[in-house]
Amino acid sequence: MDMFSDKLIKKLKQSKKVAVLTGAGISAESGVPTFRGEEGLWKKYKSEELANFDAFIRNPELVWEWYTFRKKLIDEVHPNPGHIALSKMEQHYPEFTLITQNVDGLHWKAGNRNILELHGNIMRSRCVDCGTGSNSIGMKGMSELPRCACGGLMRPDVVWFGELLPQEILIKAFRAAENCDLFFTVGTSAVVQPAASLPVTAKEYGAFVVEINTEPTVISHHADETLIGPSGEILPKLLQCAWEGEI
Ligand code: OAD
């Protein structure tokens, strides 16, 4: 297949340490809307207006309504060929780190094991007062706001704008970017920090950086190669090209 350079195929075959950063675009073909762009809007709100603590405290019903809508949607979707290709890729390398900004858990469902969830997981909730976690807050509409045994309000266990990312996970993500031979950035607009710095860091530390996206992004000029197209089509083809007959 000539859609990929010989250099990229060689890198795929010879690398020992691979890291991948994914964003909402990897799940688009599963039917999960991305955050930015036309389809990224929910009702008349932008994600930035809902995904922050002030919005939650001002109007927890509205924010829970948005998260209940997304939880229900995410519960019903399945990994697409892009997720599956990344889980197969993990098996080819002694070190493979999948760093995701997504909260949908689809990489787990696809079978990846070494996953760093930078922005949390939408299926978990935690108490704003005592931090106690829960996996059992339902997907049905709620008649009243979910509360912890301590009386505190439960919130989705995801990272909101203005909040710190889980530090241990973030450190591991940067370590993987610094140490890898090959780094993929897939389906992310790369505008939300600190995740957006990972491909740049990988490049600075000498990795070969490959971007897969339906359109060029701010990362494109840092990447060694940008492959334009849906990740659910490009990733399986890439695997097929590198390890033909094995998938
Ligand atoms: P965005 O919605 O900003 O970007 C999605 C990217 O995916 C865009 O660059 C699209 O061009 C690309 N894309 C769409 N469909 C694709 C496909 N089929 N194949 C490949 N690429 C495709 O989403 P993120 O970059 O993930 O944070 O956004 C980052 C963070 O901002 C999210 O994690 C979330 C959000 O607000 C928090 O909630 C903290």
Tab-separated table of C-alpha atoms and ligand atoms in Angstrom:
chain	number	residue	atom	x	y	z
A	1	MET	CA	0.000	0.000	0.000
A	2	ASP	CA	1.590	3.275	-0.974
A	3	MET	CA	-0.501	5.500	1.193
A	4	PHE	CA	2.187	5.265	3.902
A	5	SER	CA	5.852	6.190	3.624
A	6	ASP	CA	8.518	3.493	3.880
A	7	LYS	CA	9.975	5.454	6.767
A	8	LEU	CA	6.751	5.207	8.759
A	9	ILE	CA	6.382	1.483	8.143
A	10	LYS	CA	10.004	0.968	9.169
A	11	LYS	CA	9.446	2.997	12.340
A	12	LEU	CA	6.351	0.933	13.134
A	13	LYS	CA	8.266	-2.300	12.763
A	14	GLN	CA	11.483	-1.274	14.484
A	15	SER	CA	10.274	0.791	17.420
A	16	LYS	CA	10.265	-0.787	20.860
A	17	LYS	CA	8.573	1.968	22.826
A	18	VAL	CA	5.401	3.481	21.473
A	19	ALA	CA	3.055	6.063	22.967
A	20	VAL	CA	-0.288	7.208	21.610
A	21	LEU	CA	-2.358	10.239	22.570
A	22	THR	CA	-6.026	10.071	21.655
A	23	GLY	CA	-8.812	12.634	21.709
A	24	ALA	CA	-12.504	12.741	20.910
A	25	GLY	CA	-11.880	12.077	17.194
A	26	ILE	CA	-10.974	8.404	17.832
A	27	SER	CA	-14.482	7.836	19.215
A	28	ALA	CA	-16.312	9.891	16.561
A	29	GLU	CA	-16.825	6.830	14.367
A	30	SER	CA	-18.397	5.043	17.339
A	31	GLY	CA	-21.019	7.799	17.454
A	32	VAL	CA	-19.630	9.853	20.356
A	33	PRO	CA	-19.755	13.537	19.358
A	34	THR	CA	-16.506	15.510	19.515
A	35	PHE	CA	-16.270	18.635	21.657
A	36	ARG	CA	-15.394	21.217	19.048
A	37	GLY	CA	-17.005	21.770	15.676
A	38	GLU	CA	-20.676	21.887	14.721
A	39	GLU	CA	-21.674	18.532	16.142
A	40	GLY	CA	-19.843	19.271	19.349
A	41	LEU	CA	-22.593	21.461	20.723
A	42	TRP	CA	-25.156	20.173	23.225
A	43	LYS	CA	-28.370	22.160	23.284
A	44	LYS	CA	-27.040	25.704	23.075
A	45	TYR	CA	-24.077	25.108	25.365
A	46	LYS	CA	-20.421	24.682	24.558
A	47	SER	CA	-18.569	22.036	26.567
A	48	GLU	CA	-16.422	24.751	28.181
A	49	GLU	CA	-19.562	26.331	29.645
A	50	LEU	CA	-20.662	23.107	31.340
A	51	ALA	CA	-17.425	21.316	32.135
A	52	ASN	CA	-16.325	23.498	35.015
A	53	PHE	CA	-16.860	23.557	38.753
A	54	ASP	CA	-18.501	27.007	38.849
A	55	ALA	CA	-21.132	25.898	36.336
A	56	PHE	CA	-21.748	22.804	38.463
A	57	ILE	CA	-22.197	24.736	41.698
A	58	ARG	CA	-24.399	27.325	39.960
A	59	ASN	CA	-26.595	24.747	38.281
A	60	PRO	CA	-25.834	21.123	39.239
A	61	GLU	CA	-29.106	19.903	37.669
A	62	LEU	CA	-28.067	21.223	34.234
A	63	VAL	CA	-24.547	19.785	34.443
A	64	TRP	CA	-25.876	16.404	35.633
A	65	GLU	CA	-28.418	16.477	32.797
A	66	TRP	CA	-25.559	16.871	30.304
A	67	TYR	CA	-23.513	14.106	31.933
A	68	THR	CA	-26.516	11.760	32.151
A	69	PHE	CA	-27.130	12.351	28.443
A	70	ARG	CA	-23.486	11.574	27.640
A	71	LYS	CA	-23.289	8.562	29.982
A	72	LYS	CA	-26.327	7.018	28.357
A	73	LEU	CA	-24.914	7.648	24.899
A	74	ILE	CA	-21.507	6.235	25.836
A	75	ASP	CA	-23.036	3.168	27.468
A	76	GLU	CA	-24.666	2.275	24.159
A	77	VAL	CA	-21.695	2.660	21.805
A	78	HIS	CA	-18.930	0.220	20.882
A	79	PRO	CA	-15.245	0.507	20.039
A	80	ASN	CA	-14.668	1.157	16.316
A	81	PRO	CA	-11.878	-0.222	14.076
A	82	GLY	CA	-9.564	2.602	15.240
A	83	HIS	CA	-9.826	1.522	18.904
A	84	ILE	CA	-9.428	-2.136	17.895
A	85	ALA	CA	-6.310	-1.353	15.844
A	86	LEU	CA	-4.747	0.390	18.865
A	87	SER	CA	-5.419	-2.632	21.057
A	88	LYS	CA	-3.741	-4.881	18.482
A	89	MET	CA	-0.843	-2.451	18.296
A	90	GLU	CA	-0.248	-2.806	22.045
A	91	GLN	CA	0.586	-6.468	21.490
A	92	HIS	CA	3.428	-5.685	19.095
A	93	TYR	CA	5.558	-3.665	21.501
A	94	PRO	CA	7.363	-4.348	24.766
A	95	GLU	CA	6.328	-0.861	25.890
A	96	PHE	CA	3.075	0.664	24.737
A	97	THR	CA	1.303	3.513	26.511
A	98	LEU	CA	-2.116	4.693	25.490
A	99	ILE	CA	-2.745	8.182	26.801
A	100	THR	CA	-6.296	9.374	26.333
A	101	GLN	CA	-8.159	12.606	26.920
A	102	ASN	CA	-11.415	10.712	26.462
A	103	VAL	CA	-13.630	9.807	29.382
A	104	ASP	CA	-15.673	7.206	27.460
A	105	GLY	CA	-13.729	4.069	28.448
A	106	LEU	CA	-13.814	2.737	24.864
A	107	HIS	CA	-10.084	1.911	24.895
A	108	TRP	CA	-10.704	-0.458	27.826
A	109	LYS	CA	-13.595	-2.053	25.956
A	110	ALA	CA	-11.356	-2.493	22.895
A	111	GLY	CA	-8.833	-4.412	25.009
A	112	ASN	CA	-5.954	-2.016	25.658
A	113	ARG	CA	-4.376	-2.531	29.047
A	114	ASN	CA	-1.803	0.177	29.608
A	115	ILE	CA	-4.123	3.175	29.517
A	116	LEU	CA	-3.605	6.569	31.126
A	117	GLU	CA	-6.908	8.415	31.442
A	118	LEU	CA	-5.866	12.065	31.704
A	119	HIS	CA	-9.377	13.471	32.098
A	120	GLY	CA	-11.003	10.769	34.242
A	121	ASN	CA	-13.854	8.440	33.372
A	122	ILE	CA	-17.460	9.459	32.934
A	123	MET	CA	-18.825	6.265	34.500
A	124	ARG	CA	-17.292	7.195	37.871
A	125	SER	CA	-18.577	9.839	40.280
A	126	ARG	CA	-17.153	11.278	43.468
A	127	CYS	CA	-18.260	13.393	46.401
A	128	VAL	CA	-17.303	17.079	46.217
A	129	ASP	CA	-16.855	17.136	50.010
A	130	CYS	CA	-15.165	13.884	51.088
A	131	GLY	CA	-13.976	12.505	47.735
A	132	THR	CA	-15.642	9.087	48.146
A	133	GLY	CA	-16.031	7.446	44.736
A	134	SER	CA	-18.958	5.588	43.213
A	135	ASN	CA	-19.560	3.635	40.018
A	136	SER	CA	-23.232	3.205	40.546
A	137	ILE	CA	-24.802	6.533	39.729
A	138	GLY	CA	-27.346	5.615	37.099
A	139	MET	CA	-27.925	6.699	33.579
A	140	LYS	CA	-31.615	7.333	33.966
A	141	GLY	CA	-32.864	10.843	34.505
A	142	MET	CA	-32.590	11.712	38.178
A	143	SER	CA	-35.449	13.058	40.227
A	144	GLU	CA	-33.052	14.525	42.744
A	145	LEU	CA	-29.344	15.267	42.786
A	146	PRO	CA	-27.095	12.342	43.752
A	147	ARG	CA	-25.605	12.667	47.225
A	148	CYS	CA	-22.875	10.873	49.145
A	149	ALA	CA	-23.526	9.121	52.475
A	150	CYS	CA	-21.810	12.166	54.068
A	151	GLY	CA	-24.456	14.459	52.557
A	152	GLY	CA	-22.096	16.043	49.990
A	153	LEU	CA	-23.059	16.472	46.364
A	154	MET	CA	-21.743	13.815	43.975
A	155	ARG	CA	-20.075	15.010	40.775
A	156	PRO	CA	-18.790	13.220	37.680
A	157	ASP	CA	-15.212	12.004	38.236
A	158	VAL	CA	-13.832	13.864	35.249
A	159	VAL	CA	-11.414	16.750	34.992
A	160	TRP	CA	-13.102	20.073	34.374
A	161	PHE	CA	-11.658	23.279	32.956
A	162	GLY	CA	-9.573	25.048	35.559
A	163	GLU	CA	-8.885	21.813	37.483
A	164	LEU	CA	-5.635	19.921	37.896
A	165	LEU	CA	-5.176	16.646	36.078
A	166	PRO	CA	-4.438	13.565	38.200
A	167	GLN	CA	-0.752	14.250	38.813
A	168	GLU	CA	0.566	10.683	38.912
A	169	ILE	CA	-1.112	9.881	35.610
A	170	LEU	CA	0.171	13.089	34.053
A	171	ILE	CA	3.746	12.339	35.149
A	172	LYS	CA	3.510	8.849	33.630
A	173	ALA	CA	2.161	10.348	30.390
A	174	PHE	CA	5.074	12.780	30.088
A	175	ARG	CA	7.540	10.011	30.941
A	176	ALA	CA	6.069	7.883	28.135
A	177	ALA	CA	6.288	10.821	25.694
A	178	GLU	CA	9.907	11.473	26.672
A	179	ASN	CA	10.981	7.840	26.396
A	180	CYS	CA	9.188	6.581	23.308
A	181	ASP	CA	10.635	5.991	19.829
A	182	LEU	CA	7.336	6.529	18.076
A	183	PHE	CA	4.466	8.778	19.144
A	184	PHE	CA	0.995	8.979	17.609
A	185	THR	CA	-1.457	11.809	18.183
A	186	VAL	CA	-4.889	10.680	17.044
A	187	GLY	CA	-8.169	12.581	16.757
A	188	THR	CA	-7.340	15.518	18.973
A	189	SER	CA	-7.530	19.223	18.154
A	190	ALA	CA	-4.575	19.568	20.554
A	191	VAL	CA	-5.739	22.850	22.042
A	192	VAL	CA	-6.344	21.723	25.635
A	193	GLN	CA	-3.272	21.781	27.876
A	194	PRO	CA	-1.353	19.981	29.249
A	195	ALA	CA	-2.279	17.060	26.941
A	196	ALA	CA	-1.492	19.195	23.888
A	197	SER	CA	2.162	19.432	25.009
A	198	LEU	CA	2.704	15.676	24.874
A	199	PRO	CA	3.362	15.393	21.104
A	200	VAL	CA	5.699	18.407	21.259
A	201	THR	CA	7.558	16.862	24.193
A	202	ALA	CA	7.865	13.541	22.353
A	203	LYS	CA	9.332	15.378	19.356
A	204	GLU	CA	11.785	17.338	21.516
A	205	TYR	CA	13.000	14.087	23.066
A	206	GLY	CA	13.624	12.542	19.662
A	207	ALA	CA	10.531	10.468	18.883
A	208	PHE	CA	9.103	10.124	15.409
A	209	VAL	CA	5.727	11.865	15.685
A	210	VAL	CA	2.761	10.873	13.558
A	211	GLU	CA	-0.568	12.660	13.556
A	212	ILE	CA	-3.841	11.102	12.412
A	213	ASN	CA	-6.773	13.495	12.038
A	214	THR	CA	-9.495	14.366	9.559
A	215	GLU	CA	-7.912	17.825	9.257
A	216	PRO	CA	-4.596	19.543	10.023
A	217	THR	CA	-4.219	20.923	13.560
A	218	VAL	CA	-1.814	23.121	15.496
A	219	ILE	CA	0.306	20.011	16.031
A	220	SER	CA	0.724	19.276	12.326
A	221	HIS	CA	3.865	21.368	11.915
A	222	HIS	CA	5.505	19.560	14.852
A	223	ALA	CA	4.679	16.141	13.427
A	224	ASP	CA	7.013	14.188	11.161
A	225	GLU	CA	3.961	12.979	9.272
A	226	THR	CA	0.291	13.939	9.282
A	227	LEU	CA	-2.121	11.381	7.884
A	228	ILE	CA	-5.396	13.028	6.945
A	229	GLY	CA	-8.513	10.879	7.248
A	230	PRO	CA	-10.704	9.041	9.753
A	231	SER	CA	-8.682	7.116	12.337
A	232	GLY	CA	-11.087	4.166	12.037
A	233	GLU	CA	-9.858	3.715	8.477
A	234	ILE	CA	-6.223	4.820	8.692
A	235	LEU	CA	-5.161	2.849	11.784
A	236	PRO	CA	-6.335	-0.596	10.562
A	237	LYS	CA	-4.697	0.053	7.164
A	238	LEU	CA	-1.480	1.059	8.873
A	239	LEU	CA	-1.401	-2.157	10.884
A	240	GLN	CA	-2.198	-4.195	7.848
A	241	CYS	CA	0.614	-2.527	5.966
A	242	ALA	CA	3.180	-3.119	8.708
A	243	TRP	CA	2.190	-6.630	9.732
A	244	GLU	CA	0.324	-7.957	6.744
A	245	GLY	CA	-1.355	-11.265	7.359
A	246	GLU	CA	-1.176	-10.862	11.122
A	247	ILE	CA	-4.489	-9.090	11.543
B	1	OAD	P1	-11.944	18.089	20.015
B	1	OAD	O1	-13.417	18.003	19.790
B	1	OAD	O2	-11.357	19.401	20.362
B	1	OAD	O3	-11.175	17.592	18.712
B	1	OAD	C1	-11.534	16.431	18.021
B	1	OAD	C2	-10.543	16.249	16.866
B	1	OAD	O4	-10.841	15.037	16.213
B	1	OAD	C3	-10.616	17.362	15.801
B	1	OAD	O5	-9.285	17.799	15.531
B	1	OAD	C4	-11.215	16.642	14.577
B	1	OAD	O6	-10.691	17.152	13.372
B	1	OAD	C5	-10.779	15.224	14.820
B	1	OAD	N1	-11.641	14.176	14.243
B	1	OAD	C6	-12.982	14.156	14.116
B	1	OAD	N2	-13.407	12.997	13.613
B	1	OAD	C7	-12.302	12.232	13.414
B	1	OAD	C8	-12.061	10.911	12.909
B	1	OAD	N3	-13.052	10.135	12.520
B	1	OAD	N4	-10.779	10.460	12.855
B	1	OAD	C9	-9.754	11.249	13.266
B	1	OAD	N5	-9.914	12.501	13.739
B	1	OAD	C10	-11.158	12.988	13.821
B	1	OAD	O7	-11.585	16.970	21.093
B	1	OAD	P2	-10.286	16.783	21.992
B	1	OAD	O8	-9.067	17.226	21.263
B	1	OAD	O9	-10.318	15.413	22.517
B	1	OAD	O10	-11.625	17.999	28.059
B	1	OAD	O11	-10.593	17.789	23.159
B	1	OAD	C11	-9.736	17.860	24.251
B	1	OAD	C12	-10.487	18.092	25.528
B	1	OAD	O12	-11.366	19.224	25.413
B	1	OAD	C13	-11.421	16.970	25.940
B	1	OAD	O13	-10.785	15.918	26.587
B	1	OAD	C14	-12.352	17.659	26.865
B	1	OAD	C15	-12.653	18.853	25.991
B	1	OAD	O14	-13.244	19.904	26.585
B	1	OAD	C16	-12.227	18.066	29.235
B	1	OAD	O15	-13.408	17.820	29.374
B	1	OAD	C17	-11.306	18.459	30.336
